[in-house]
Coordinates of C-alpha atoms in Angstrom, one line a residue:
Chain A
X6 CA 40.2 -6.7 -1.4
X7 CA 42.8 -4.6 -3.2
X8 CA 44.3 -7.7 -4.8
X9 CA 40.8 -8.7 -6.0
X10 CA 40.3 -5.3 -7.6
X11 CA 43.7 -5.5 -9.3
X12 CA 43.0 -9.0 -10.5
X13 CA 39.6 -7.9 -11.8
X14 CA 41.3 -5.0 -13.6
X15 CA 43.8 -7.4 -15.1
X16 CA 40.8 -9.0 -16.9
X17 CA 39.0 -5.8 -17.8
X18 CA 41.9 -4.1 -19.6
X19 CA 42.6 -7.0 -22.0
X20 CA 38.9 -7.3 -22.7
X21 CA 38.8 -3.7 -23.7
X22 CA 41.8 -4.1 -25.9
X23 CA 40.3 -7.1 -27.6
X24 CA 37.2 -5.0 -28.3
X25 CA 39.2 -2.2 -29.8
X26 CA 41.3 -4.5 -32.0
X27 CA 38.2 -6.6 -33.0
X28 CA 36.2 -3.7 -34.1
X29 CA 39.2 -2.3 -36.0
X30 CA 39.8 -5.6 -37.8
X31 CA 36.1 -5.8 -38.7
X32 CA 36.3 -2.3 -40.1
X33 CA 39.4 -3.0 -42.0
X34 CA 37.9 -6.2 -43.5
X35 CA 35.0 -4.2 -44.9
X36 CA 34.7 -4.3 -48.6
X37 CA 34.9 -0.8 -50.1
X38 CA 36.3 2.2 -48.3
X39 CA 34.3 5.1 -46.9
X40 CA 35.2 7.3 -49.9
X41 CA 34.1 4.9 -52.6
X42 CA 31.1 6.7 -53.7
X43 CA 28.9 6.3 -56.8
X44 CA 30.7 9.1 -58.6
X45 CA 34.3 7.8 -58.3
X46 CA 36.8 10.5 -57.2
X47 CA 39.9 11.1 -59.4
X48 CA 42.6 8.8 -58.1
X49 CA 44.9 11.7 -57.1
X50 CA 42.1 13.2 -54.9
X51 CA 41.3 9.8 -53.4
X52 CA 45.0 9.2 -52.6
X53 CA 45.2 12.7 -51.0
X54 CA 42.1 12.0 -48.9
X55 CA 43.3 8.6 -47.9
X56 CA 46.7 10.0 -46.9
X57 CA 44.9 12.6 -44.7
X58 CA 43.0 9.9 -42.9
X59 CA 46.0 7.6 -42.8
X60 CA 44.3 4.9 -44.9
X61 CA 47.4 4.5 -47.2
X62 CA 49.5 3.0 -44.5
X63 CA 50.0 -0.7 -43.9
X64 CA 47.5 -2.5 -41.8
X65 CA 49.6 -3.0 -38.7
X66 CA 50.6 0.6 -38.7
X67 CA 47.0 1.8 -38.9
X68 CA 45.9 -0.5 -36.1
X69 CA 48.7 0.6 -33.8
X70 CA 48.0 4.2 -34.5
X71 CA 44.3 3.8 -33.9
X72 CA 44.8 1.8 -30.6
X73 CA 47.4 4.3 -29.4
X74 CA 45.3 7.3 -30.1
X75 CA 42.2 5.7 -28.5
X76 CA 44.0 4.5 -25.4
X77 CA 46.3 7.5 -24.7
X78 CA 44.2 10.4 -25.9
X79 CA 40.7 9.0 -26.1
X80 CA 40.8 10.2 -29.7
X81 CA 38.6 8.2 -32.0
X82 CA 39.7 10.1 -35.1
X83 CA 37.7 12.0 -37.7
X84 CA 34.2 11.1 -38.7
X85 CA 34.0 10.0 -42.4
X86 CA 30.6 11.3 -42.9
X87 CA 30.4 14.6 -41.0
X88 CA 33.4 16.3 -42.6
X89 CA 33.5 19.1 -40.1
X90 CA 33.4 17.0 -36.9
X91 CA 35.5 14.4 -35.2
X92 CA 34.0 11.3 -33.6
X93 CA 34.7 12.9 -30.3
X94 CA 32.5 15.8 -31.2
X95 CA 29.7 13.5 -32.1
X96 CA 30.0 11.6 -28.9
X97 CA 30.2 14.9 -26.9
X98 CA 27.0 16.0 -28.5
X99 CA 25.0 12.8 -28.0
X100 CA 26.4 11.2 -24.9
X101 CA 25.1 13.7 -22.3
X102 CA 21.5 13.1 -23.6
X103 CA 21.9 9.3 -23.4
X104 CA 23.5 9.6 -20.0
X105 CA 20.6 11.7 -18.6
X106 CA 17.7 9.5 -19.5
X107 CA 19.8 6.4 -19.1
X108 CA 20.6 7.4 -15.5
X109 CA 16.9 8.1 -14.7
X110 CA 15.8 4.9 -16.3
X111 CA 18.3 3.0 -14.2
X112 CA 17.2 4.8 -11.0
X113 CA 13.5 4.1 -11.8
X114 CA 14.1 0.5 -12.7
X115 CA 16.1 -0.2 -9.5
X116 CA 14.1 1.7 -6.9
X117 CA 10.6 0.8 -8.2
X118 CA 11.7 -2.8 -9.0
X119 CA 13.2 -3.4 -5.6
X120 CA 10.4 -1.8 -3.6
X121 CA 7.8 -3.6 -5.6
X122 CA 9.6 -6.9 -5.1
X123 CA 10.1 -6.4 -1.4
X124 CA 6.6 -5.3 -0.8
X125 CA 5.3 -8.3 -2.7
X126 CA 7.5 -10.7 -0.7
X127 CA 6.5 -9.3 2.7
X128 CA 2.8 -9.3 1.9
X129 CA 2.9 -12.6 0.0
X130 CA -0.4 -13.6 -1.5
X131 CA -2.0 -10.2 -0.9
X132 CA -3.3 -7.9 -3.6
X133 CA 0.1 -6.1 -3.8
X134 CA 1.8 -9.4 -4.4
X135 CA -0.6 -10.3 -7.2
X136 CA -0.2 -6.8 -8.6
X137 CA 3.6 -7.0 -8.6
X138 CA 3.6 -10.5 -10.1
X139 CA 1.1 -9.4 -12.7
X140 CA 3.1 -6.3 -13.6
X141 CA 6.4 -8.2 -13.8
X142 CA 4.9 -10.9 -16.1
X143 CA 3.1 -8.4 -18.3
X144 CA 6.2 -6.2 -18.6
X145 CA 8.3 -9.1 -19.7
X146 CA 6.7 -9.1 -23.1
X147 CA 6.9 -5.4 -23.5
X148 CA 10.5 -4.7 -24.6
X149 CA 11.4 -1.1 -25.3
X150 CA 10.5 -1.2 -29.0
X151 CA 7.0 -2.3 -28.1
X152 CA 6.6 0.0 -25.1
X153 CA 7.7 3.1 -27.1
X154 CA 4.9 3.0 -29.8
X155 CA 2.3 2.1 -27.1
X156 CA 3.3 5.0 -24.9
X157 CA 3.4 7.3 -27.9
X158 CA -0.1 6.2 -28.9
X159 CA -1.6 6.7 -25.4
X160 CA 0.1 9.8 -24.1
X161 CA 0.7 11.8 -27.3
X162 CA -2.0 10.7 -29.8
X163 CA -4.9 9.9 -27.5
X164 CA -4.4 12.0 -24.4
X165 CA -2.1 14.7 -25.9
X166 CA -0.3 15.1 -22.6
X167 CA 3.3 14.6 -23.6
X168 CA 5.3 15.7 -26.6
X169 CA 5.9 12.9 -29.1
X170 CA 9.6 13.3 -29.2
X171 CA 12.6 15.7 -29.1
X172 CA 14.8 16.6 -26.3
X173 CA 14.6 20.3 -25.6
X174 CA 17.5 20.4 -23.2
X175 CA 16.1 17.5 -21.1
X176 CA 12.9 19.1 -19.8
X177 CA 10.9 16.6 -17.7
X178 CA 8.0 16.3 -20.2
X179 CA 10.5 15.1 -22.8
X180 CA 12.1 12.7 -20.3
X181 CA 9.0 10.8 -19.1
X182 CA 8.3 8.5 -22.1
X183 CA 11.9 7.6 -22.8
X184 CA 12.5 6.7 -19.2
X185 CA 9.3 4.6 -18.9
X186 CA 9.9 2.9 -22.2
X187 CA 13.5 2.1 -21.4
X188 CA 13.0 1.0 -17.8
X189 CA 9.8 -1.1 -17.8
X190 CA 11.1 -4.5 -18.7
X191 CA 14.1 -4.2 -16.4
X192 CA 12.0 -2.9 -13.6
X193 CA 9.8 -6.0 -14.0
X194 CA 12.8 -8.4 -13.9
X195 CA 14.3 -6.7 -10.9
X196 CA 10.9 -6.9 -9.1
X197 CA 10.7 -10.6 -9.9
X198 CA 14.2 -11.3 -8.8
X199 CA 13.8 -9.3 -5.6
X200 CA 10.6 -11.0 -4.7
X201 CA 11.9 -14.5 -5.0
X202 CA 15.1 -13.7 -3.3
X203 CA 13.4 -12.0 -0.4
X204 CA 11.0 -14.9 0.0
X205 CA 13.9 -17.3 0.1
X206 CA 15.7 -15.1 2.7
X207 CA 12.6 -14.7 4.9
X208 CA 12.5 -18.5 5.2
X209 CA 16.0 -18.8 6.6
X210 CA 16.9 -19.5 10.2
X211 CA 18.6 -16.2 11.0
X212 CA 15.5 -14.3 10.1
X213 CA 13.3 -16.6 12.2
X214 CA 15.7 -16.0 15.1
X215 CA 15.5 -12.2 14.5
X216 CA 11.7 -12.3 14.5
X217 CA 11.6 -14.7 17.5
X218 CA 13.8 -12.4 19.7
X219 CA 11.2 -9.7 19.1
X220 CA 12.8 -7.3 16.7
X221 CA 10.3 -5.1 14.9
X222 CA 9.6 -6.3 11.4
X223 CA 10.9 -3.1 9.8
X224 CA 14.2 -3.6 11.4
X225 CA 14.4 -7.3 10.5
X226 CA 13.8 -6.4 6.9
X227 CA 16.2 -3.5 6.7
X228 CA 19.0 -4.7 8.8
X229 CA 18.9 -8.4 8.3
X230 CA 17.0 -9.5 5.2
X231 CA 17.9 -6.7 2.8
X232 CA 21.6 -7.5 2.4
X233 CA 21.3 -11.1 1.2
X234 CA 18.2 -10.2 -0.8
X235 CA 20.0 -7.6 -2.8
X236 CA 22.8 -9.9 -4.0
X237 CA 21.0 -11.6 -6.9
X238 CA 19.6 -8.2 -7.9
X239 CA 23.2 -6.8 -7.9
X240 CA 24.4 -9.6 -10.3
X241 CA 21.4 -8.8 -12.6
X242 CA 22.4 -5.2 -12.8
X243 CA 25.3 -5.9 -15.2
X244 CA 23.1 -7.5 -17.9
X245 CA 20.4 -4.8 -17.2
X246 CA 23.0 -2.1 -17.9
X247 CA 23.9 -3.7 -21.2
X248 CA 20.3 -4.0 -22.1
X249 CA 19.5 -0.4 -21.3
X250 CA 22.4 0.9 -23.2
X251 CA 21.4 -1.2 -26.2
X252 CA 17.8 -0.1 -25.7
X253 CA 18.9 3.6 -25.8
X254 CA 19.3 3.1 -29.6
X255 CA 15.6 2.4 -29.9
X256 CA 14.7 5.3 -27.6
X257 CA 16.9 7.7 -29.7
X258 CA 15.4 6.5 -32.9
X259 CA 11.9 6.5 -31.8
X260 CA 11.7 9.7 -29.7
X261 CA 14.4 11.6 -31.6
X262 CA 16.1 12.4 -28.4
X263 CA 19.4 13.0 -30.1
X264 CA 21.5 10.6 -28.0
X265 CA 24.4 8.5 -29.3
X266 CA 22.0 5.8 -30.5
X267 CA 20.7 8.1 -33.2
X268 CA 24.2 8.8 -34.5
X269 CA 24.9 5.1 -34.2
X270 CA 22.0 4.1 -36.4
X271 CA 22.6 6.9 -38.9
X272 CA 26.2 5.9 -39.2
X273 CA 25.2 2.3 -39.6
X274 CA 23.1 3.3 -42.7
X275 CA 25.8 5.6 -44.0
X276 CA 28.8 3.3 -43.4
X277 CA 30.5 5.9 -41.2
X278 CA 32.8 3.4 -39.7
X279 CA 34.8 5.6 -37.4
X280 CA 31.6 6.8 -35.6
X281 CA 30.3 3.2 -35.3
X282 CA 33.6 2.0 -33.9
X283 CA 33.9 5.0 -31.6
X284 CA 30.4 4.4 -30.1
X285 CA 30.9 0.6 -29.9
X286 CA 34.2 1.1 -28.0
X287 CA 32.7 3.7 -25.7
X288 CA 29.7 1.5 -24.9
X289 CA 32.0 -1.5 -24.4
X290 CA 34.2 0.5 -22.0
X291 CA 31.2 1.6 -20.0
X292 CA 29.9 -1.9 -19.8
X293 CA 33.2 -3.3 -18.7
X294 CA 33.7 -0.6 -16.1
X295 CA 30.1 -1.1 -14.8
X296 CA 30.6 -4.8 -14.5
X297 CA 33.8 -4.1 -12.6
X298 CA 32.0 -1.9 -10.2
X299 CA 29.2 -4.5 -9.7
X300 CA 31.7 -7.2 -9.1
X301 CA 33.6 -5.1 -6.5
X302 CA 30.3 -4.2 -4.8
X303 CA 29.3 -7.8 -4.7
X304 CA 32.5 -8.9 -3.1
X305 CA 32.2 -6.1 -0.6
X306 CA 28.6 -7.0 0.4
X307 CA 28.8 -10.7 0.3
X308 CA 31.1 -12.0 3.0
X309 CA 31.1 -15.5 1.4
X310 CA 33.0 -14.3 -1.6
X311 CA 36.7 -15.1 -1.3
X312 CA 39.0 -12.9 -3.1
Chain B
X27 CA 4.6 -67.9 14.4
X28 CA 4.1 -66.9 10.8
X29 CA 2.3 -63.7 10.1
X30 CA -1.2 -64.0 8.6
X31 CA -0.8 -65.3 5.2
X32 CA -3.5 -63.0 3.7
X33 CA -1.7 -60.0 5.2
X34 CA 1.6 -61.1 3.6
X35 CA -0.1 -61.5 0.2
X36 CA -1.8 -58.2 0.6
X37 CA 1.5 -56.5 1.3
X38 CA 3.0 -58.2 -1.7
X39 CA 0.1 -57.0 -3.8
X40 CA 0.6 -53.6 -2.6
X41 CA 4.3 -53.7 -3.4
X42 CA 3.5 -54.9 -6.9
X43 CA 1.0 -52.1 -7.2
X44 CA 3.6 -49.6 -6.0
X45 CA 6.0 -51.0 -8.6
X46 CA 3.5 -50.5 -11.3
X47 CA 2.9 -47.0 -10.1
X48 CA 6.6 -46.2 -10.1
X49 CA 7.3 -43.3 -12.3
X50 CA 10.3 -42.2 -14.3
X51 CA 11.8 -38.8 -13.9
X52 CA 10.3 -37.8 -17.3
X53 CA 6.8 -39.2 -16.5
X54 CA 6.9 -37.3 -13.2
X55 CA 7.9 -34.1 -15.0
X56 CA 5.1 -34.6 -17.5
X57 CA 2.5 -35.0 -14.9
X58 CA 3.8 -31.9 -13.1
X59 CA 3.8 -29.9 -16.3
X60 CA 0.3 -30.8 -17.3
X61 CA -1.0 -29.9 -13.8
X62 CA 0.2 -26.3 -14.6
X63 CA -2.8 -24.7 -16.3
X64 CA -1.0 -21.6 -17.5
X65 CA 1.7 -23.7 -19.1
X66 CA -0.7 -26.0 -20.8
X67 CA -2.8 -23.2 -22.2
X68 CA 0.4 -21.5 -23.4
X69 CA 1.5 -24.7 -25.1
X70 CA -1.8 -24.8 -27.0
X71 CA -1.4 -21.2 -27.9
X72 CA 2.1 -21.9 -29.2
X73 CA 0.7 -24.7 -31.3
X74 CA -1.8 -22.4 -32.8
X75 CA 0.8 -19.8 -33.5
X76 CA 3.0 -22.4 -35.1
X77 CA 0.1 -23.7 -37.2
X78 CA -0.7 -20.1 -38.2
X79 CA 2.9 -19.6 -39.4
X80 CA 3.0 -22.9 -41.2
X81 CA -0.5 -23.1 -42.8
X82 CA -1.7 -19.5 -42.6
X83 CA -0.3 -19.0 -46.1
X84 CA -2.9 -21.4 -47.5
X85 CA -5.7 -19.2 -46.1
X86 CA -4.2 -16.0 -47.4
X87 CA -5.8 -14.7 -50.6
X88 CA -2.6 -12.8 -51.7
X89 CA 1.1 -13.4 -51.8
X90 CA 3.1 -11.6 -49.1
X91 CA 5.0 -9.6 -51.6
X92 CA 2.1 -8.8 -54.0
X93 CA 1.6 -5.0 -54.2
X94 CA -1.9 -3.9 -54.9
X95 CA -1.2 -0.6 -56.6
X96 CA -4.8 0.6 -56.5
X97 CA -4.7 0.5 -52.7
X98 CA -1.7 2.8 -52.2
X99 CA -2.8 6.1 -50.9
X100 CA -6.3 4.9 -50.1
X101 CA -5.4 2.7 -47.3
X102 CA -7.8 4.4 -44.8
X103 CA -11.0 3.1 -46.5
X104 CA -9.9 0.4 -48.9
X105 CA -7.2 -1.3 -46.8
X106 CA -9.2 -1.9 -43.7
X107 CA -9.4 -5.5 -42.4
X108 CA -12.4 -7.1 -44.0
X109 CA -13.5 -10.6 -45.1
X110 CA -14.9 -9.5 -48.4
X111 CA -11.8 -8.1 -49.9
X112 CA -9.7 -11.0 -48.7
X113 CA -7.4 -8.8 -46.7
X114 CA -8.3 -10.3 -43.3
X115 CA -5.8 -8.1 -41.5
X116 CA -6.0 -5.2 -43.9
X117 CA -3.1 -4.0 -46.0
X118 CA 0.2 -2.4 -45.1
X119 CA 1.1 1.1 -46.3
X120 CA 2.5 -0.3 -49.5
X121 CA -0.7 -2.1 -50.4
X122 CA 0.4 -5.6 -49.5
X123 CA -1.8 -8.1 -47.7
X124 CA -1.0 -7.8 -44.0
X125 CA -2.4 -11.3 -43.3
X126 CA 0.1 -12.9 -45.6
X127 CA 2.9 -10.7 -44.2
X128 CA 2.0 -11.5 -40.6
X129 CA 2.1 -15.2 -41.5
X130 CA 5.5 -14.7 -43.0
X131 CA 6.8 -12.5 -40.2
X132 CA 5.6 -15.0 -37.5
X133 CA 7.4 -17.8 -39.3
X134 CA 10.7 -16.0 -39.6
X135 CA 10.6 -14.8 -36.0
X136 CA 9.9 -18.3 -34.8
X137 CA 12.6 -19.7 -37.0
X138 CA 15.1 -17.2 -35.6
X139 CA 14.1 -18.1 -32.1
X140 CA 14.4 -21.8 -32.7
X141 CA 17.7 -21.6 -34.6
X142 CA 19.2 -19.4 -31.8
X143 CA 18.1 -21.8 -29.2
X144 CA 19.5 -24.8 -31.2
X145 CA 22.9 -23.2 -31.5
X146 CA 22.8 -22.4 -27.8
X147 CA 21.9 -26.0 -26.9
X148 CA 24.5 -27.6 -29.1
X149 CA 27.5 -25.2 -28.7
X150 CA 26.7 -24.0 -25.2
X151 CA 26.0 -27.4 -23.7
X152 CA 29.1 -29.0 -25.1
X153 CA 31.3 -26.1 -24.2
X154 CA 30.0 -25.9 -20.7
X155 CA 30.1 -29.6 -20.1
X156 CA 33.7 -29.8 -21.4
X157 CA 34.8 -26.9 -19.2
X158 CA 33.0 -28.3 -16.2
X159 CA 34.3 -31.8 -16.7
X160 CA 38.0 -31.0 -17.2
X161 CA 37.9 -28.4 -14.4
X162 CA 41.0 -26.6 -13.2
X163 CA 42.9 -24.5 -15.6
X164 CA 41.0 -25.5 -18.7
X165 CA 37.8 -24.6 -16.9
X166 CA 39.3 -21.3 -15.8
X167 CA 40.4 -20.3 -19.3
X168 CA 37.2 -21.4 -21.0
X169 CA 35.0 -19.7 -18.6
X170 CA 37.1 -16.5 -18.7
X171 CA 36.5 -16.4 -22.5
X172 CA 32.8 -16.6 -21.8
X173 CA 33.1 -13.8 -19.2
X174 CA 34.9 -11.6 -21.7
X175 CA 32.4 -12.2 -24.4
X176 CA 29.5 -11.6 -22.1
X177 CA 30.8 -8.2 -21.0
X178 CA 30.9 -6.9 -24.6
X179 CA 27.7 -5.2 -25.7
X180 CA 27.0 -7.6 -28.6
X181 CA 24.1 -5.7 -30.1
X182 CA 26.6 -3.0 -31.1
X183 CA 29.2 -5.4 -32.5
X184 CA 26.5 -7.2 -34.4
X185 CA 25.2 -4.0 -35.9
X186 CA 28.8 -3.2 -36.9
X187 CA 29.0 -6.6 -38.5
X188 CA 25.7 -6.1 -40.3
X189 CA 26.9 -2.8 -41.7
X190 CA 30.3 -4.1 -42.8
X191 CA 29.4 -7.4 -44.3
X192 CA 26.0 -6.4 -45.6
X193 CA 22.6 -7.1 -44.1
X194 CA 21.4 -10.7 -44.7
X195 CA 19.5 -13.3 -42.8
X196 CA 22.7 -15.3 -42.7
X197 CA 24.6 -12.6 -40.9
X198 CA 21.7 -12.3 -38.5
X199 CA 21.8 -16.0 -37.7
X200 CA 25.5 -15.8 -37.3
X201 CA 25.2 -12.9 -34.9
X202 CA 22.5 -14.6 -32.9
X203 CA 24.5 -17.8 -32.8
X204 CA 27.5 -15.9 -31.5
X205 CA 25.8 -14.7 -28.4
X206 CA 23.1 -17.2 -27.6
X207 CA 25.3 -19.9 -26.3
X208 CA 27.0 -17.9 -23.5
X209 CA 24.4 -18.3 -20.9
X210 CA 23.8 -21.9 -21.7
X211 CA 27.5 -22.6 -21.4
X212 CA 27.5 -21.2 -17.8
X213 CA 24.4 -23.2 -16.8
X214 CA 25.7 -26.4 -18.3
X215 CA 29.1 -26.0 -16.6
X216 CA 27.5 -25.4 -13.2
X217 CA 25.4 -28.6 -13.6
X218 CA 28.4 -30.6 -14.8
X219 CA 30.4 -29.7 -11.7
X220 CA 27.8 -31.5 -9.6
X221 CA 27.3 -34.4 -12.0
X222 CA 30.9 -35.3 -12.5
X223 CA 31.3 -36.3 -8.9
X224 CA 28.5 -38.9 -9.1
X225 CA 29.4 -42.6 -8.9
X226 CA 28.4 -43.4 -12.4
X227 CA 31.0 -41.0 -13.8
X228 CA 33.5 -42.4 -11.4
X229 CA 32.8 -45.9 -12.7
X230 CA 33.1 -44.7 -16.3
X231 CA 36.5 -43.2 -15.5
X232 CA 37.6 -46.3 -13.6
X233 CA 36.7 -48.5 -16.6
X234 CA 38.8 -46.4 -18.9
X235 CA 36.1 -44.6 -20.9
X236 CA 37.6 -41.7 -22.9
X237 CA 36.7 -38.2 -21.6
X238 CA 35.0 -37.2 -24.8
X239 CA 32.7 -40.2 -24.5
X240 CA 32.0 -39.6 -20.9
X241 CA 30.9 -36.1 -21.7
X242 CA 28.7 -37.1 -24.6
X243 CA 27.2 -40.3 -23.2
X244 CA 27.1 -39.8 -19.4
X245 CA 27.1 -36.1 -18.7
X246 CA 25.2 -34.4 -21.5
X247 CA 22.1 -36.7 -21.2
X248 CA 21.9 -35.7 -17.5
X249 CA 22.0 -32.1 -18.4
X250 CA 19.1 -32.5 -20.7
X251 CA 16.4 -31.4 -18.3
X252 CA 17.9 -28.1 -17.5
X253 CA 19.0 -27.5 -21.0
X254 CA 15.5 -27.9 -22.3
X255 CA 14.2 -25.5 -19.8
X256 CA 16.7 -22.8 -20.7
X257 CA 16.4 -23.4 -24.4
X258 CA 12.6 -22.7 -24.1
X259 CA 13.3 -19.5 -22.2
X260 CA 15.9 -18.5 -24.7
X261 CA 13.6 -18.7 -27.7
X262 CA 11.6 -15.6 -26.7
X263 CA 14.8 -13.7 -25.9
X264 CA 16.1 -14.5 -29.4
X265 CA 12.8 -13.4 -31.0
X266 CA 13.0 -10.1 -29.0
X267 CA 16.7 -9.8 -30.1
X268 CA 15.9 -10.2 -33.8
X269 CA 12.9 -8.0 -33.6
X270 CA 15.1 -5.3 -32.0
X271 CA 17.4 -5.4 -35.0
X272 CA 14.6 -5.6 -37.5
X273 CA 12.9 -2.7 -35.8
X274 CA 15.9 -0.6 -36.5
X275 CA 15.7 -1.7 -40.1
X276 CA 18.9 -3.6 -40.0
X277 CA 17.6 -7.2 -39.7
X278 CA 15.5 -9.1 -42.2
X279 CA 15.3 -7.3 -45.5
X280 CA 12.4 -6.6 -47.8
X281 CA 10.5 -8.3 -49.3
X282 CA 10.9 -10.8 -46.4
X283 CA 9.7 -9.6 -43.0
X284 CA 9.6 -10.4 -39.4
X285 CA 7.4 -9.4 -36.5
X286 CA 9.8 -6.7 -35.4
X287 CA 9.9 -5.2 -38.9
X288 CA 6.1 -5.3 -39.1
X289 CA 5.8 -3.6 -35.6
X290 CA 8.2 -0.9 -36.8
X291 CA 6.2 -0.3 -40.0
X292 CA 2.9 -0.3 -38.0
X293 CA 4.3 2.2 -35.4
X294 CA 5.0 4.7 -38.2
X295 CA 1.4 4.7 -39.5
X296 CA -0.6 4.4 -36.3
X297 CA -0.8 8.2 -36.0
X298 CA -2.9 8.2 -39.1
X299 CA -5.4 5.9 -37.6
X300 CA -4.2 2.7 -39.3
X301 CA -4.3 0.8 -36.0
X302 CA -4.6 -2.6 -37.6
X303 CA -1.1 -2.3 -39.1
X304 CA 0.5 -2.4 -35.6
X305 CA -2.1 -4.3 -33.6
X306 CA -2.0 -7.6 -35.6
X307 CA 1.8 -8.1 -35.6
X308 CA 1.9 -6.8 -32.0
X309 CA -0.7 -9.3 -31.0
X310 CA 1.2 -12.2 -32.5
X311 CA 4.5 -11.0 -31.0
X312 CA 3.0 -10.6 -27.5
X313 CA 1.2 -14.0 -27.6
X314 CA 4.3 -15.8 -28.8
X315 CA 6.6 -14.3 -26.2
X316 CA 4.0 -14.8 -23.5
X317 CA 3.5 -18.4 -24.4
X318 CA 7.2 -19.2 -24.6
X319 CA 7.8 -17.7 -21.2
X320 CA 4.9 -19.6 -19.6
X321 CA 5.9 -22.9 -21.2
X322 CA 9.5 -22.3 -20.0
X323 CA 8.4 -21.5 -16.5
X324 CA 6.2 -24.6 -16.5
X325 CA 9.1 -26.8 -17.8
X326 CA 11.3 -25.3 -15.1
X327 CA 8.9 -26.2 -12.4
X328 CA 8.5 -29.6 -13.8
X329 CA 12.2 -30.4 -14.6
X330 CA 14.4 -28.3 -12.4
X331 CA 15.4 -30.4 -9.5
X332 CA 16.3 -27.4 -7.4
X333 CA 12.8 -26.1 -7.2
X334 CA 11.2 -29.3 -6.0

């Protein structure tokens, strides 16, 4: 097991480095620097500013400096646009928000999705099965950027129950719509995967044996069927995580929740490279770590995996 | 003792009949597909959407980028959908004909989806087939690259690229092309692993056919079924992907438009009661995605040997 974790880490770390270097090269290749504005600065001033941000040094020196400061101090450097803040400040401000509703969306997607899928599989061809299948098909065509306006229309404009946006320290009224909008399509996918996986498992010999020897159904499901059922769901969690973290951009823009997505899009329009890079690297790191955890969990649950 | 002559002839007739009835894999799949009512209806819907995108422009009374200045600011009563004014779907908040713009948006969204799927089919299939066929260390290295690329949140990298190199439809296609083939490569590789142990590949190897030719002539055609299925399922994902970027305002640029951009514009004005500005693009978006998913599911049931 330990050697598996180490081997998996040996892939994750170079991946991260590639991401850092790749985004730096992209930024370096950008035509025009961040300080080329419509009113050109006097060359002396420009030279001073560039010296301050280290932009006057040769390419390899800049990249080494950047990578070293990112890797050793988690320092993404100063923001080019917000003069009084560093990229770390921006992330520190936005990330807790993203983490809060992201966490709840993930919890909702997994718990509701898995229970819906299991219920549908156990009571196949009952109303709950049709309901689950209907929901999962319907939600497939409702990605977050379609869900968000629809929710806003219903709950804020028509019913007036929920605030149309903002964060307000993460009060529950402000959390509901972001969480629903972000989790729905993943909830649907998880429900569908769970259902088909559970149906497959319930048809296997060892489940038949368990039922035949008189175990109560509850115990068969929980002790025997659940573990193999959850494996395909587990391997879907990686892509779902990527999707959700990407979707958080939409949530932030639409509900003005103030997460990192909002900074990301603002920076994208203002060419604030250092913020974009910082967030890209942060998100990439999270994704890679999450995939690592999923892989380890998978190897731990599934006895057939050799490592 | 000979068996009854008539019985023998009858049996022969039956055998002949059975031979006539013999069906190819594709004919079989076609029959299975057309038995699936949801898939057939979706296929028809898809045809209608495509026809709308291709020929809708002829029905439109206005050009998609024609601004009717007299309508700006009086959208609520002059821009409503009506037959008389020729604005079948009403106008958008800039006084442009929404029908013409929806036609254009549907077309661009469909094009994005199809191009993404095409890249996936060509690059992904060849990549996966090559990795699977050679196996061993080559396979390990090639698939490791796919793993690495898959664990990068590409939406962020793509947005970074759009910002740096400027927003254009070319960059959008490039970005979509960069990610769409990854899944397909994995699927193609998995299938190739089973195909390459079949006798006909062995024969080809024994007779000295070059590996590149084996891959192109013997393996890829056998991958076709599963490739078609996943390409169909990939199209809606690519449309969603493009709409996501356009929704943020980073994708297709004015005066061109896509369904995602139209939904974005519509969602900004729905609070003022201009419901038609979001509902028409949303309707076409949902119908297109739905139809592609159902057709893909139908194709999978018809072609995927695993599910038989």
